[in-house]
Short mmCIF file of C-alpha atoms in Angstrom, two decimals:
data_model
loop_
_atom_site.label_atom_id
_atom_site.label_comp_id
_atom_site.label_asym_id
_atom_site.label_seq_id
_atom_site.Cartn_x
_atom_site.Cartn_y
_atom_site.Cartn_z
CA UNK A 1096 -13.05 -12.01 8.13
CA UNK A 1097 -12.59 -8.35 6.80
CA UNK A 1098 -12.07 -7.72 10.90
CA UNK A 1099 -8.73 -9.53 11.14
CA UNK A 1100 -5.67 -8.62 9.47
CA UNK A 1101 -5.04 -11.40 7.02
CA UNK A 1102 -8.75 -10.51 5.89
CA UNK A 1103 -7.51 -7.19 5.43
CA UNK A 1104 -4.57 -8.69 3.65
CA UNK A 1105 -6.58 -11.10 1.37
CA UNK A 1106 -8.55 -8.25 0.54
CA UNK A 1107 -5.79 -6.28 -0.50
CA UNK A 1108 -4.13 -8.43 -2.96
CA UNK A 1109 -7.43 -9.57 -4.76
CA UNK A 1110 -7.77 -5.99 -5.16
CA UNK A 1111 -4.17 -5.99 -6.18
CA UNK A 1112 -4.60 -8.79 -8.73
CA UNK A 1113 -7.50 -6.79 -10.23
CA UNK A 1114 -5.73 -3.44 -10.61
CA UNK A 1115 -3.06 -6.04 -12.32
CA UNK A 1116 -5.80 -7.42 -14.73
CA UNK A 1117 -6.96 -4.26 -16.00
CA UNK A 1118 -3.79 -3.06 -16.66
CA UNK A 1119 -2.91 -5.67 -18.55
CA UNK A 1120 -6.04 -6.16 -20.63
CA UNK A 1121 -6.66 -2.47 -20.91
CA UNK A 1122 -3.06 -1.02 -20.69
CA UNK A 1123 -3.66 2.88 -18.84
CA UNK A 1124 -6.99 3.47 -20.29
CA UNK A 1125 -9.03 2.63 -17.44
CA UNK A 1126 -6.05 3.21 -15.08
CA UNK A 1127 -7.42 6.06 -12.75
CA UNK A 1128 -10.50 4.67 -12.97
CA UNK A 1129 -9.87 1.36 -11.82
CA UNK A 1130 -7.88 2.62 -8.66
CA UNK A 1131 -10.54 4.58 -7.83
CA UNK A 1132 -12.69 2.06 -7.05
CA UNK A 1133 -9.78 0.08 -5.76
CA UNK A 1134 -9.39 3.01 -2.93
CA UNK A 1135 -12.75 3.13 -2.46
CA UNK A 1136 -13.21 -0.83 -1.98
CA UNK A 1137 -10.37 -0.23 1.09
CA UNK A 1138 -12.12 2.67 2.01
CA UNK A 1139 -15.29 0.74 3.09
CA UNK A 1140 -13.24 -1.52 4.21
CA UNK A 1141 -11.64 0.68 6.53
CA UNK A 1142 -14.98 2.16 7.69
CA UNK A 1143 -16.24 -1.84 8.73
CA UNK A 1144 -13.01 -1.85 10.99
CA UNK A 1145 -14.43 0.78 12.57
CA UNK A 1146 -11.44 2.95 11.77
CA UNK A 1147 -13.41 6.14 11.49
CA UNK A 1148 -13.24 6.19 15.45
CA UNK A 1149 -9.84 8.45 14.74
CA UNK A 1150 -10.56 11.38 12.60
CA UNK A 1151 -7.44 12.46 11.49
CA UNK A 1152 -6.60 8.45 10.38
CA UNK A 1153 -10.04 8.79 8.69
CA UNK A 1154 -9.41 12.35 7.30
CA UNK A 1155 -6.07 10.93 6.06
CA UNK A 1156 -7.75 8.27 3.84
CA UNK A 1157 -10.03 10.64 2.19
CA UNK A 1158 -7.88 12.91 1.20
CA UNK A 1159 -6.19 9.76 -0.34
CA UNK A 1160 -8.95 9.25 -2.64
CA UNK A 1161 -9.72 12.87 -3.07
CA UNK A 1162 -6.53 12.86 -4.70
CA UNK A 1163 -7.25 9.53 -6.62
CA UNK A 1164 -10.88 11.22 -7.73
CA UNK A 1165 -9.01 13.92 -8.75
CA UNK A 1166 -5.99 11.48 -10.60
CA UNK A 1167 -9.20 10.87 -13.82
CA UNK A 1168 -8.59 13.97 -14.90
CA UNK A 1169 -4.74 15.01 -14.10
CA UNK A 1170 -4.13 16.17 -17.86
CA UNK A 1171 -6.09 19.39 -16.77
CA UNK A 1172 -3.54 21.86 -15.01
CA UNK A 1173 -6.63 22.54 -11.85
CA UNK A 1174 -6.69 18.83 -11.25
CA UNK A 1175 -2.97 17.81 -11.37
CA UNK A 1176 -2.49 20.71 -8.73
CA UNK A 1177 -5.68 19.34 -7.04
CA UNK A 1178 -3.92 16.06 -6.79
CA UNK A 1179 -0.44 16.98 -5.51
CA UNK A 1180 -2.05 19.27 -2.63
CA UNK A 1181 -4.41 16.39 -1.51
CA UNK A 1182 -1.44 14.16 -1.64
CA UNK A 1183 0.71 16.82 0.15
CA UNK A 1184 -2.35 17.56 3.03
CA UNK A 1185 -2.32 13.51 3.18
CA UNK A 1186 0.72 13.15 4.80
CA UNK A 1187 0.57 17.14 6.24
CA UNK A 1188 -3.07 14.96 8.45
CA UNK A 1189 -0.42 12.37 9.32
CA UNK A 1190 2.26 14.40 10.77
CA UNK A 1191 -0.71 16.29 12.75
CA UNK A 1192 -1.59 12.43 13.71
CA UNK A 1193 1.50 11.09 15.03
CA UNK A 1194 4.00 14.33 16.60
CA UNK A 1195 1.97 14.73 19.09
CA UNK A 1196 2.31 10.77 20.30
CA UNK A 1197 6.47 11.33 20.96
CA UNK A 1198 6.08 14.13 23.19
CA UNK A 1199 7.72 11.63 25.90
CA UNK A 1200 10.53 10.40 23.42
CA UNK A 1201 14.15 11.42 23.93
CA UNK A 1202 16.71 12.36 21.09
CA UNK A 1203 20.52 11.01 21.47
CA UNK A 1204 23.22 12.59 19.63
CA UNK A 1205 23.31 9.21 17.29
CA UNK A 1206 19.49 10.04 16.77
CA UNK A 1207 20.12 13.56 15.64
CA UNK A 1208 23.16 12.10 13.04
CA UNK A 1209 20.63 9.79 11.91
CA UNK A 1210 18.16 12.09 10.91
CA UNK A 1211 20.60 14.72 9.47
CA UNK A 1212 21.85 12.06 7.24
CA UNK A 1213 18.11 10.82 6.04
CA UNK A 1214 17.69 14.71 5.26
CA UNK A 1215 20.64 14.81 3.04
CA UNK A 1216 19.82 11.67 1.42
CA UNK A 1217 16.34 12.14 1.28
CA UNK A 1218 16.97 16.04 -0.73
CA UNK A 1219 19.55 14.10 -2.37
CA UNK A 1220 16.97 11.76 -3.61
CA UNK A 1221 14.28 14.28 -4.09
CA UNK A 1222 16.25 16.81 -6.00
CA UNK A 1223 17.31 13.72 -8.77
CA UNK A 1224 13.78 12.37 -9.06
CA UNK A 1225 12.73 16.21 -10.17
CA UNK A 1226 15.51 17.19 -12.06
CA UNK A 1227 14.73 14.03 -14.06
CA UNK A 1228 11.47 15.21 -14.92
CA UNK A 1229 11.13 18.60 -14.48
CA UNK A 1230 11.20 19.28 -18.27
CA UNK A 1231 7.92 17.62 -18.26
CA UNK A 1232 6.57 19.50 -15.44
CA UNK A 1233 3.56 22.22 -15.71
CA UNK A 1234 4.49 25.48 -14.72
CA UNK A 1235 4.57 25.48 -11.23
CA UNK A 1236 4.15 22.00 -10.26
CA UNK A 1237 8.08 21.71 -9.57
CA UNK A 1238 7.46 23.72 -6.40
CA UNK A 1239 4.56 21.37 -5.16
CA UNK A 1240 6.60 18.70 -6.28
CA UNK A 1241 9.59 20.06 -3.74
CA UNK A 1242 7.02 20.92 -0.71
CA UNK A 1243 5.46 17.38 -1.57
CA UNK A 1244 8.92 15.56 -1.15
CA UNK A 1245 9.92 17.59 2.00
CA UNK A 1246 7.26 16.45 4.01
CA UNK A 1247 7.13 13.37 3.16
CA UNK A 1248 10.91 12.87 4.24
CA UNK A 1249 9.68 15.11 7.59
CA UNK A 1250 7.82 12.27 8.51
CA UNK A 1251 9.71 9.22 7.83
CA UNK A 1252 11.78 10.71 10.43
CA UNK A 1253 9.02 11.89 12.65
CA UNK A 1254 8.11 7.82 12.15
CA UNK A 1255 11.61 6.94 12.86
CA UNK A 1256 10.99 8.76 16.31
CA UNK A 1257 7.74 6.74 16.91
CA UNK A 1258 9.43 3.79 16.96
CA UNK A 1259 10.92 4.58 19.43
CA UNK A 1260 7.61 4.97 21.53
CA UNK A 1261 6.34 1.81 23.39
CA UNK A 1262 3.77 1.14 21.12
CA UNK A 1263 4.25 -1.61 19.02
CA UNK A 1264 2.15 -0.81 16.15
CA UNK A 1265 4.53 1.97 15.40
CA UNK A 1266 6.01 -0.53 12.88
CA UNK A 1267 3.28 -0.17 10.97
CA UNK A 1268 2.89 3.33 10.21
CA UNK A 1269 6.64 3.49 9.21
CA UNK A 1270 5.95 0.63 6.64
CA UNK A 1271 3.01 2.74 5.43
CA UNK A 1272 5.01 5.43 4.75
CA UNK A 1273 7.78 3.80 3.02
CA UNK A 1274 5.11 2.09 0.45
CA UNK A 1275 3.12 5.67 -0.23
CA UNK A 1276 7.26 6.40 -0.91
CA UNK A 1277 8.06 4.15 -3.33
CA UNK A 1278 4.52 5.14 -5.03
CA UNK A 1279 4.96 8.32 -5.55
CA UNK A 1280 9.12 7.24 -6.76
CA UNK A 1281 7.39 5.51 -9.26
CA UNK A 1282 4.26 7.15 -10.16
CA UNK A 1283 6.54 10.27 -11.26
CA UNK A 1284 9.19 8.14 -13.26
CA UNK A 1285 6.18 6.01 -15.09
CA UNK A 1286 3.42 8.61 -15.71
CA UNK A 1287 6.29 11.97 -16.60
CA UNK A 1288 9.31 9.77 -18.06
CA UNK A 1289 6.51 7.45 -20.20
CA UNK A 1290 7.42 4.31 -18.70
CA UNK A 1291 3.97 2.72 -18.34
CA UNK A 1292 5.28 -0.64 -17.05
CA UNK A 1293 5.95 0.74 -13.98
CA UNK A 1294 2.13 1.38 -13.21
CA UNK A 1295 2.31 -1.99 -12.12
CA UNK A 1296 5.16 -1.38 -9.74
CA UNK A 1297 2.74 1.89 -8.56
CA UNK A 1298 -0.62 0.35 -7.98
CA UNK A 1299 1.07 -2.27 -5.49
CA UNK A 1300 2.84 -0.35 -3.34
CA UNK A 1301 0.00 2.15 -3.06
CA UNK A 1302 -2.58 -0.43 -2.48
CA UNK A 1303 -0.47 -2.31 -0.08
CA UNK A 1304 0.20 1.00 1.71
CA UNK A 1305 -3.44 1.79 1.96
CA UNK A 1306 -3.57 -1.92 3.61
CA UNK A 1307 -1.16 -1.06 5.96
CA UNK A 1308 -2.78 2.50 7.08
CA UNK A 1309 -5.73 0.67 7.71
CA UNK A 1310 -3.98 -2.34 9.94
CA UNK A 1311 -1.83 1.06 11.42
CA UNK A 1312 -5.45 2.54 11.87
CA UNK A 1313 -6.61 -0.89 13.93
CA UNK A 1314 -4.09 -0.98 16.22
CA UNK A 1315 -3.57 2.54 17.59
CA UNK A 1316 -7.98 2.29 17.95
CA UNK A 1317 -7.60 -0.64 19.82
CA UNK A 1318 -4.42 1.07 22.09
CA UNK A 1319 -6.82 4.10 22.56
CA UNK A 1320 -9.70 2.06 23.87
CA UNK A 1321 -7.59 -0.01 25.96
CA UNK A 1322 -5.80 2.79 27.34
CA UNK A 1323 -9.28 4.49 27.98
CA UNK A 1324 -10.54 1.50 29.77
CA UNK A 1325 -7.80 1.40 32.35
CA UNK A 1326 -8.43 5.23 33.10
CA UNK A 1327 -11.94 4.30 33.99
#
């Protein structure tokens, strides 16, 4: 069942649902703690789908809980650094995944508009969400903070592009992104601003973009293969 995407999908929101649970009975005491294993839990489940046959996918999803390892003890100034550069080499691994898969894809003038206006917006966007918070910031976090935003709007474009490739399960790794987004929107707001209902609001897009990197993860293995069978 855990082969097929609504297995996949089941999984995820029982794991969902328990992240839920504890939060509720348990408020953020366990929170870290509780992902953890929540990460890990998709983690295996990634490895039984055989997704470890791409390394940078499978680098990508340790980092991911590297960084949630590292999340049980952010209050000490090594570790929240730890966190923010595992987070930022994340999606650093999945830019190194996916450029090189639009070498073939051309860029219109209405393409180029596009992604100047995401830019804008997206510093737009980026530059509020710090300002808002930067009071509460350790000394030199702001900067990761900037570097961490900047690449993650780099490639929401570069996955804008790959949708424009052939491959259909390019959807996919442009909804991924646009979860791990709204995580990390409001992950900052909940954990630096003290608004601790919006853990909830955290652990589902994160968990549900975890899902999605591992269906993402399926279906360019299964392209690969394919395409490798019709060479030989």
């Amino acid at each position: 069942m855990l082969k097929t995407n609504l297995g996949v999908f089941i999984t995820t929101i029982i794991l969902i649902l328990f992240n839920f649970l504890s939060i509720y009975k348990f408020g953020l005491k366990y929170f870290d703690e509780t992902n953890c294993i929540v990460v890990f839990l998709l983690f295996v489940v990634f490895l039984y789908n055989k997704c470890y046959l791409n390394f940078k996918l499978s680098l990508a999803f340790v980092l991911a809980l590297l960084a949630n390892i590292s999340l049980i003890y952010y209050e000490n100034i090594v570790f929240s650094f730890l966190v923010n550069i595992f987070k930022l080499l994340f999606y650093v691994v999945l830019m190194w995944h996916v450029i090189p898969l639009q070498r073939n894809v051309k860029i219109t003038r209405l393409d180029w508009l596009s992604y100047i206006f995401v830019s804008f917006l997206g510093f737009g966007i980026i530059k509020l969400l710090i300002d808002s918070i930067e009071q509460n910031l350790e000394a030199g976090l702001s900067l990761l903070f900037y570097i961490h935003g900047l690449c993650l709007m780099i490639v929401l474009i570069i996955a804008f592009r790959y949708n424009s490739t052939d491959f259909k399960g390019a959807k996919y790794f442009a909804f991924l992104l646009a979860l791990f987004l709204f995580s990390d929107i409001f992950s900052s707001f909940g954990y630096y601003l003290g608004y601790d209902n919006l853990s909830y609001f955290e652990r589902f897009f994160y968990t549900m973009g975890l899902c999605f990197t591992i269906i993402y993860s399926k279906k360019y293995i299964a392209k690969s293969v394919s395409e490798k069978d019709r060479v030989i």
